């Protein structure tokens, strides 16, 4: 029915859809204000902004604020280095774990057991970073539950919390604890959509469980893996801000400063608003370019990627 | 053979799964047990216990008598309810208005929403916006920015678009307006995804801590997560103002605050779980 209607003019359509548009208005206004609005604030990257001046009064300084990115500033380079190390650890160490757990869960024959394990492993994802950091401190801290127990048993004590050399390890372990279980959900969904006839076909051809895994299950989740890797690459300059800022105190900035905390510590706390805004702006641009670039590579390999080819 | 795997393999699998679950569950057991333990047992155990010998709620009574925890808990509950309620309203209204292909401005508005997925302005520009809007030290600074998410709008829209066109047309012939179609047809038919959006946003509002650090100047406006950080992460001494009162052990008080922050999550978790398969997964795979 809808297809044979004559095409309406712009004004007629506006009149017809006015209530529909009215319903969308609050959402559109909020998207524009809180997603596009902040972009305007990036002008201070080109200004010498101080909070007592308004944004408009602050004098223009050209690209002076961006110098820190290219002139080998040790604090900036340190933050960049730490960010890349943590991101690298998250791709190499953290990323495969949910895939492994998903394959393990999928191989369970009891549907009930699977469900129980899933509900346990998903739970930490819903804990705030404050809770996760608190739990780690009270479990593994110098006066935490493990050390209390180890002292009584005369076992070696752990000094993990607050040790700068172990900070990357700690951060990575926390991410695994919080999100590895939850990360399985998308792989399990992809596996569950596999046609069971494919498994049977492998079995008929005399293939065992390993062959099913290799020839059916893994190819089934390949595009999901690629999609998530693309998203991860786009986020390579962003590592858990709340997680890290909560734990910077005892560790010191040498090992714990990442780009986002640098922007906060340098700008909001330290008063170098312009420089921080410049770093944040470049970081955002690089992130967008990385997503688009990674997606392009996925297309070249014949994958669908984040969005279809334009 | 494709039948049951060997005993050794099953044994290894079992051990791995039990270990994974234990790593998740044990900390929570220790936290809850310590919050319920009495002074004597805590002193004997050296700080924490895995099972309370004489469970008591003294620590909970103490933190709520102090007033601070009561206040910040109410603040967090308020932010969570208002935030998740408003977000469901705004997201579903926008998703509905984008769910009819060929409507006025459909494609440009959709693009406007989708494009936000590509960038994130960052801390400083967001802070400047909140400042320009005069929202510093206001709870709206914690609520408004999180109301809309392109991802959620797209997921809800996809569900609305699967509602058969005939039902909507029939309702319109019966004289229903757009708002009535949304509330009486679309929302009831998309309960699962609406529940997931509401609960996810509720968890996000409950858990957020840094926006409060950034936007709230006065400590008396703090939400629960900030108090949790002060007393449980940074280990600030918890005292009571009342002279001569017997204060429960420090660890019990800390763990009791931690448990308070866990309760809402544990309350919504079963509901969330029921919808995991339906809502999130379909949305995530589609999106």
XYZ file of C-alpha atoms in Angstrom:
597
model
C 0.000 0.000 0.000
C 2.709 2.413 0.997
C 4.555 1.861 -2.257
C 1.836 3.144 -4.550
C 1.279 6.406 -2.665
C 2.318 9.450 -4.677
C 5.493 11.074 -3.365
C 4.616 13.955 -1.097
C 6.294 17.331 -1.162
C 8.624 18.475 1.601
C 6.045 20.659 3.331
C 3.370 18.031 3.156
C 5.723 15.530 4.716
C 6.721 18.010 7.410
C 3.036 18.595 8.195
C 2.290 14.880 8.203
C 5.248 13.999 10.458
C 5.150 16.977 12.818
C 4.177 14.941 15.886
C 6.755 12.297 15.063
C 9.420 15.004 14.868
C 8.198 16.547 18.101
C 8.738 13.214 19.872
C 12.300 13.064 18.600
C 13.070 16.655 19.528
C 14.275 16.176 23.149
C 16.631 13.403 22.052
C 17.977 15.348 19.096
C 18.478 18.416 21.291
C 20.415 16.349 23.857
C 22.538 14.683 21.154
C 23.400 18.041 19.630
C 24.080 19.698 22.990
C 26.038 16.930 24.720
C 27.689 15.124 21.811
C 28.323 17.945 19.332
C 28.296 20.842 21.813
C 31.546 19.876 23.548
C 33.353 19.942 20.187
C 33.129 23.737 20.317
C 35.209 23.695 23.491
C 38.119 22.454 21.396
C 38.755 26.073 20.337
C 40.708 26.531 23.541
C 43.322 24.216 22.044
C 44.209 27.267 19.941
C 43.918 29.757 22.797
C 45.609 30.672 26.045
C 42.586 29.854 28.163
C 42.353 30.469 31.889
C 39.179 29.788 33.882
C 38.830 33.431 35.030
C 38.593 34.565 31.408
C 35.696 33.534 29.249
C 36.475 31.296 26.293
C 35.869 34.236 23.951
C 38.189 36.638 25.790
C 41.169 34.270 25.858
C 43.842 35.309 23.338
C 44.524 33.206 20.242
C 47.890 31.475 20.229
C 47.811 29.502 16.976
C 49.334 26.052 17.262
C 51.547 26.864 20.270
C 49.595 24.455 22.487
C 50.310 21.582 20.122
C 54.086 21.913 20.494
C 54.107 19.562 23.462
C 53.106 16.726 21.142
C 56.080 17.139 18.823
C 58.847 18.715 20.911
C 59.669 15.616 22.933
C 58.107 16.783 26.201
C 59.028 14.016 28.689
C 55.686 14.049 30.540
C 53.689 13.753 27.344
C 55.950 11.034 25.943
C 55.711 9.127 29.219
C 51.905 9.273 29.114
C 51.908 8.161 25.480
C 54.305 5.304 26.235
C 52.245 4.025 29.178
C 49.030 4.276 27.169
C 50.474 2.227 24.333
C 51.944 -0.407 26.671
C 48.623 -0.865 28.480
C 46.700 -0.976 25.182
C 49.162 -3.492 23.793
C 48.747 -5.686 26.875
C 44.987 -5.484 26.506
C 45.089 -6.636 22.902
C 47.694 -9.380 23.382
C 46.820 -10.673 26.856
C 43.213 -9.702 27.564
C 41.573 -10.015 24.169
C 41.976 -13.804 23.643
C 40.720 -14.758 27.130
C 36.976 -14.277 26.451
C 37.367 -16.278 23.243
C 38.918 -19.119 25.218
C 36.231 -19.005 27.922
C 33.502 -18.866 25.271
C 34.880 -21.955 23.530
C 35.150 -23.711 26.876
C 31.580 -22.798 27.833
C 30.339 -23.846 24.432
C 31.932 -27.266 24.820
C 29.995 -27.921 28.031
C 27.340 -30.524 27.489
C 25.140 -29.465 30.409
C 23.071 -26.442 29.485
C 22.325 -25.737 33.159
C 25.935 -25.739 34.263
C 26.726 -23.402 31.381
C 24.041 -20.976 32.492
C 25.242 -20.974 36.106
C 28.868 -20.333 35.133
C 27.763 -17.564 32.782
C 25.793 -15.729 35.445
C 28.753 -15.888 37.821
C 31.274 -14.701 35.251
C 29.108 -11.836 33.947
C 28.616 -10.310 37.389
C 31.907 -8.358 37.777
C 31.157 -6.402 34.598
C 28.399 -4.600 36.485
C 30.642 -3.499 39.332
C 31.889 0.082 39.277
C 35.628 0.688 39.035
C 35.583 2.014 42.582
C 34.256 -1.350 43.746
C 36.745 -3.344 41.644
C 39.704 -1.306 42.863
C 38.442 -1.553 46.448
C 38.103 -5.331 46.142
C 41.609 -5.717 44.741
C 43.056 -3.584 47.517
C 41.291 -5.474 50.241
C 42.156 -8.838 48.727
C 45.757 -8.274 47.609
C 46.822 -5.112 49.445
C 49.661 -5.122 51.964
C 47.127 -5.405 54.785
C 44.651 -7.296 52.630
C 43.060 -10.651 53.112
C 45.752 -12.685 51.371
C 48.623 -11.148 53.321
C 46.713 -11.546 56.590
C 46.261 -15.187 55.861
C 49.804 -15.645 54.567
C 51.234 -14.031 57.711
C 49.395 -16.530 59.892
C 50.506 -19.442 57.691
C 54.078 -18.116 57.402
C 53.819 -17.918 53.626
C 55.564 -15.286 51.459
C 53.736 -11.933 51.432
C 52.527 -10.166 48.291
C 53.355 -6.536 47.607
C 51.368 -5.872 44.463
C 49.236 -2.856 45.284
C 51.272 0.327 45.191
C 54.317 -1.226 43.481
C 55.057 0.876 40.373
C 56.804 -2.041 38.646
C 53.706 -4.213 38.921
C 51.218 -1.493 37.959
C 50.710 -2.676 34.374
C 50.206 -6.232 35.613
C 47.682 -5.062 38.200
C 45.741 -2.956 35.690
C 45.636 -5.871 33.252
C 44.532 -8.336 35.936
C 41.718 -6.006 36.992
C 40.476 -5.670 33.425
C 40.483 -9.448 33.068
C 38.625 -9.916 36.364
C 35.994 -7.327 35.482
C 35.353 -7.920 31.794
C 36.729 -11.258 30.539
C 33.543 -13.098 31.516
C 31.258 -10.494 30.011
C 33.365 -10.466 26.861
C 32.275 -14.027 26.107
C 28.677 -13.000 25.454
C 29.245 -11.779 21.916
C 31.287 -14.857 20.931
C 28.706 -17.202 22.435
C 26.022 -15.407 20.443
C 28.008 -15.862 17.235
C 28.617 -19.545 17.989
C 24.949 -20.142 18.815
C 23.942 -18.994 15.343
C 26.036 -21.681 13.656
C 23.957 -24.232 11.805
C 24.204 -27.480 13.807
C 24.236 -29.393 10.517
C 27.755 -28.100 9.961
C 28.945 -29.833 13.152
C 27.176 -32.993 12.095
C 28.745 -32.799 8.650
C 32.217 -32.709 10.212
C 31.267 -35.670 12.403
C 29.984 -37.646 9.414
C 33.280 -36.993 7.658
C 35.015 -38.527 10.641
C 36.223 -35.270 12.226
C 36.504 -35.081 16.012
C 35.806 -32.176 18.343
C 39.061 -30.449 17.479
C 38.143 -30.490 13.807
C 34.714 -29.069 14.595
C 36.404 -26.315 16.557
C 38.873 -25.542 13.798
C 36.602 -25.829 10.758
C 33.256 -24.656 12.084
C 33.367 -22.789 15.385
C 36.393 -20.586 14.772
C 35.343 -19.492 11.260
C 31.914 -18.695 12.691
C 33.321 -16.175 15.144
C 36.016 -14.804 12.847
C 34.075 -11.737 11.739
C 33.133 -10.949 15.340
C 36.788 -11.185 16.340
C 37.753 -8.829 13.511
C 34.979 -6.394 14.402
C 36.068 -6.269 18.039
C 39.720 -5.879 17.074
C 38.787 -2.899 14.895
C 36.940 -1.292 17.784
C 39.894 -2.030 20.063
C 42.347 -0.463 17.608
C 40.246 2.665 17.413
C 40.465 2.845 21.194
C 44.196 2.206 21.374
C 44.817 5.669 22.879
C 42.052 5.267 25.454
C 42.688 3.115 28.494
C 40.518 2.879 31.594
C 40.480 6.423 32.910
C 38.474 5.824 36.082
C 40.406 2.665 36.824
C 43.769 4.398 36.589
C 42.969 7.736 38.203
C 41.731 5.838 41.280
C 45.105 4.158 41.736
C 47.614 6.841 40.764
C 48.232 8.071 44.290
C 50.448 5.355 45.779
C 52.059 4.350 42.459
C 53.278 7.697 41.168
C 52.905 9.158 37.698
C 55.954 7.544 36.064
C 54.191 4.270 35.469
C 50.558 5.279 35.838
C 50.123 8.423 33.748
C 48.195 7.735 30.536
C 46.965 10.242 27.949
C 43.538 10.747 29.520
C 44.939 11.212 33.015
C 47.616 13.526 31.574
C 44.862 15.680 30.071
C 43.080 15.790 33.428
C 46.117 16.226 35.674
C 47.778 18.752 33.379
C 44.639 20.680 32.434
C 41.896 20.612 35.042
C 44.262 20.149 37.997
C 47.427 21.842 36.700
C 45.776 24.733 34.865
C 47.374 24.118 31.446
C 43.985 24.101 29.789
C 45.094 24.911 26.265
C 47.837 22.275 26.096
C 45.559 19.598 27.538
C 42.788 20.462 25.115
C 45.298 20.213 22.252
C 46.436 16.762 23.394
C 42.820 15.648 23.809
C 41.897 16.953 20.372
C 44.771 15.185 18.624
C 43.976 12.014 20.559
C 40.348 12.143 19.401
C 41.321 12.746 15.771
C 43.853 9.916 15.799
C 41.224 7.615 17.317
C 38.706 8.395 14.571
C 41.349 7.908 11.873
C 42.348 4.567 13.422
C 38.764 3.254 13.391
C 38.250 4.309 9.784
C 41.640 2.922 8.772
C 41.155 -0.418 10.539
C 37.748 -0.709 8.949
C 39.277 -0.096 5.533
C 41.755 -2.913 6.153
C 38.878 -5.197 7.168
C 37.123 -4.407 3.888
C 40.292 -5.241 1.969
C 40.255 -8.667 3.610
C 36.652 -9.125 2.541
C 35.145 -8.645 6.003
C 32.099 -6.566 6.759
C 33.810 -4.603 9.525
C 32.134 -1.971 11.627
C 29.958 -0.605 8.832
C 29.327 -1.763 5.295
C 31.487 -0.501 2.447
C 30.329 2.883 1.166
C 34.646 -39.861 18.144
C 32.248 -36.973 18.607
C 30.548 -38.286 21.718
C 31.603 -37.356 25.229
C 35.172 -36.110 25.617
C 37.613 -38.116 27.698
C 37.710 -38.010 31.471
C 41.017 -36.117 31.572
C 39.736 -33.344 29.346
C 36.547 -33.044 31.336
C 38.591 -32.878 34.529
C 40.769 -30.052 33.219
C 37.713 -28.139 32.022
C 36.047 -28.576 35.387
C 39.080 -27.280 37.262
C 39.425 -24.245 34.992
C 35.754 -23.342 35.380
C 35.766 -23.819 39.159
C 38.862 -21.614 39.426
C 37.307 -18.874 37.277
C 34.143 -18.874 39.364
C 36.065 -18.955 42.650
C 38.138 -15.924 41.648
C 34.904 -14.016 41.054
C 32.899 -15.246 44.033
C 35.454 -15.440 46.864
C 36.080 -11.681 47.158
C 32.361 -11.061 47.526
C 32.051 -13.741 50.218
C 34.968 -12.232 52.120
C 33.472 -8.739 51.851
C 30.019 -9.757 53.058
C 31.404 -11.977 55.830
C 33.740 -9.284 57.127
C 30.937 -6.734 57.164
C 28.957 -9.079 59.430
C 31.817 -10.236 61.683
C 32.349 -8.985 65.230
C 35.440 -7.325 66.717
C 36.715 -10.465 68.414
C 36.691 -12.597 65.297
C 38.271 -9.858 63.175
C 41.078 -9.351 65.669
C 41.699 -13.080 65.791
C 41.707 -13.407 61.978
C 43.946 -10.369 61.560
C 41.478 -8.210 59.610
C 39.175 -10.200 57.380
C 37.064 -13.295 57.777
C 35.694 -15.742 55.245
C 32.723 -16.709 57.398
C 31.178 -14.687 60.251
C 31.050 -16.701 63.480
C 28.456 -14.496 65.194
C 26.888 -12.464 62.402
C 25.673 -9.026 63.459
C 24.476 -5.949 61.629
C 26.300 -3.555 63.977
C 28.504 -2.218 61.180
C 25.486 -1.410 59.011
C 23.698 0.243 61.924
C 26.818 2.311 62.598
C 27.340 3.570 59.042
C 23.690 4.519 58.649
C 23.616 6.199 62.090
C 26.515 8.393 60.984
C 24.271 10.083 58.420
C 26.807 10.465 55.622
C 26.258 7.040 54.109
C 22.489 7.430 54.322
C 22.665 10.761 52.528
C 24.991 9.696 49.740
C 23.033 6.479 49.186
C 19.847 8.485 48.727
C 21.664 10.868 46.365
C 22.874 7.948 44.258
C 19.457 6.314 44.221
C 17.920 9.598 43.097
C 20.433 10.145 40.295
C 20.037 6.541 39.160
C 16.237 6.600 39.071
C 15.931 10.004 37.399
C 18.752 9.275 34.949
C 17.624 5.848 33.813
C 13.944 6.878 33.689
C 14.630 9.958 31.592
C 17.038 8.098 29.331
C 14.460 5.438 28.511
C 11.909 8.145 27.720
C 14.266 10.194 25.541
C 15.864 7.221 23.786
C 12.571 5.511 22.978
C 10.953 8.743 21.736
C 13.875 9.479 19.421
C 14.137 5.848 18.328
C 10.439 5.852 17.504
C 10.638 9.074 15.562
C 13.469 7.544 13.516
C 11.736 4.210 13.017
C 9.583 5.179 10.034
C 11.540 5.254 6.838
C 10.637 8.090 4.508
C 9.468 10.400 7.286
C 10.591 14.006 7.243
C 14.303 14.416 8.022
C 14.673 10.710 8.678
C 18.063 10.270 7.017
C 19.824 13.466 8.157
C 18.711 12.975 11.772
C 19.761 9.332 11.711
C 23.146 10.353 10.351
C 23.462 13.037 13.044
C 22.935 10.353 15.684
C 25.136 7.697 14.064
C 28.029 10.055 13.474
C 28.485 10.593 17.231
C 29.780 7.018 17.448
C 32.958 8.079 15.689
C 34.250 10.615 18.169
C 34.333 11.562 21.815
C 35.123 15.139 22.703
C 37.124 14.294 25.827
C 37.394 15.617 29.345
C 38.283 19.274 28.827
C 35.662 20.177 26.195
C 32.988 18.348 28.206
C 33.999 20.208 31.339
C 33.894 23.555 29.519
C 30.416 22.798 28.192
C 29.079 21.949 31.658
C 30.685 25.142 32.954
C 29.224 27.267 30.148
C 25.792 25.812 30.856
C 26.151 26.779 34.508
C 25.708 23.190 35.644
C 28.809 22.980 37.857
C 27.778 21.683 41.283
C 24.391 20.628 39.937
C 23.145 17.048 39.772
C 21.995 17.730 36.209
C 25.663 17.720 35.202
C 25.741 14.042 36.178
C 22.419 13.183 34.530
C 22.009 15.070 31.247
C 25.171 14.070 29.325
C 24.459 10.353 29.761
C 20.835 10.398 28.642
C 21.431 9.727 24.954
C 23.638 7.106 23.392
C 23.725 6.525 19.650
C 24.175 2.811 20.191
C 21.033 2.497 22.321
C 18.979 4.665 19.969
C 19.942 2.434 17.044
C 19.168 -0.785 18.920
C 15.759 0.398 20.126
C 14.984 1.743 16.659
C 15.785 -1.646 15.147
C 13.279 -3.284 17.508
C 10.599 -0.709 16.722
C 11.116 -1.248 13.009
C 10.305 -4.922 13.403
C 6.835 -4.132 14.721
C 4.525 -4.936 11.775
C 3.471 -1.862 9.876
C -0.145 -3.121 9.812
C -0.518 -2.840 13.594
C 0.670 0.763 13.552
C -1.582 1.651 10.625
C -4.563 0.023 12.290
C -3.960 2.004 15.474
C -3.737 5.206 13.489
C -7.028 4.492 11.750
C -8.543 3.993 15.190
C -7.435 7.529 16.006
C -4.267 6.890 18.035
C -1.704 9.685 17.945
C 2.066 9.141 17.739
C 2.594 9.250 21.511
C -0.149 6.663 22.009
C 1.348 4.412 19.335
C 4.694 4.641 21.127
C 3.376 3.981 24.635
C 0.604 1.481 23.834
C 2.123 -0.486 20.958
C 5.857 -0.003 20.513
C 6.961 -0.077 24.151
C 4.854 -3.096 25.200
C 6.055 -5.010 22.138
C 9.710 -4.159 22.850
C 9.741 -4.750 26.609
C 12.949 -6.766 26.568
C 15.108 -4.159 24.861
C 13.582 -1.322 26.891
C 14.341 -3.236 30.087
C 17.932 -3.783 28.998
C 18.428 -0.101 28.154
C 16.880 0.983 31.467
C 18.929 -1.431 33.537
C 22.207 -0.746 31.742
C 21.736 2.968 32.188
C 20.780 2.468 35.822
C 24.008 0.530 36.400
C 25.996 3.241 34.591
C 24.469 6.063 36.655
C 24.951 4.114 39.878
C 28.593 3.318 39.058
C 29.815 6.634 37.666
C 32.334 8.271 39.913
C 34.561 10.583 37.971
C 31.921 12.950 36.610
C 31.094 13.751 40.225
C 34.767 14.507 40.957
C 34.822 16.814 37.956
C 31.494 18.605 38.261
C 30.547 18.652 41.966
C 32.478 21.061 44.165
C 30.668 20.624 47.442
C 31.311 17.399 49.327
C 27.814 17.398 50.797
C 26.486 16.695 47.294
C 28.668 13.644 46.770
C 27.166 10.396 45.490
C 27.928 7.019 47.062
C 30.852 6.066 44.806
C 32.894 9.042 46.039
C 32.336 8.121 49.658
C 33.259 4.568 48.762
C 36.510 5.814 47.275
C 37.332 7.959 50.290
C 36.713 5.304 52.935
C 37.304 2.013 51.151
C 39.928 2.748 48.482
C 41.825 5.601 50.146
C 41.210 4.105 53.624
C 40.171 7.316 55.364
C 39.352 6.639 59.017
C 35.636 6.138 59.617
C 34.575 7.610 62.933
C 31.326 8.498 64.569
C 30.484 11.837 66.086
C 28.797 10.347 69.106
C 31.134 10.334 72.133
C 31.637 7.122 74.052
C 30.105 4.962 71.367
C 31.619 1.576 70.700
C 32.654 1.662 67.059
C 32.628 -1.625 65.128
C 35.994 -2.593 63.604
C 37.217 -0.464 60.713
C 37.206 -3.359 58.241
C 33.588 -4.202 59.023
C 32.557 -0.595 58.428
C 34.454 -0.449 55.139
C 33.010 -3.714 53.921
C 29.516 -2.662 54.995
C 29.772 0.469 52.818
C 31.005 -1.723 49.977
C 28.046 -4.072 50.409
C 25.620 -1.130 50.373
C 27.048 -0.134 46.988
C 26.622 -3.703 45.738
C 23.003 -4.198 46.766
C 21.282 -2.333 43.903
C 23.430 -4.154 41.340
C 22.541 -7.503 42.880
C 18.873 -6.510 42.903
C 18.737 -5.704 39.185
C 21.134 -8.451 38.105
C 18.548 -11.274 37.863
C 16.336 -9.091 35.679
C 19.257 -8.051 33.518
C 20.262 -11.648 33.137
C 16.861 -12.724 31.923
C 17.207 -10.303 29.037
C 20.876 -10.810 28.181
C 20.236 -13.252 25.413
C 17.298 -11.381 23.914
C 18.316 -7.772 24.120
C 22.020 -7.173 24.287
C 23.200 -9.921 22.041
C 20.786 -9.310 19.234
C 21.508 -5.608 19.504
C 25.248 -6.053 19.646
C 25.309 -8.392 16.684
C 22.976 -6.199 14.698
C 24.699 -2.965 15.640
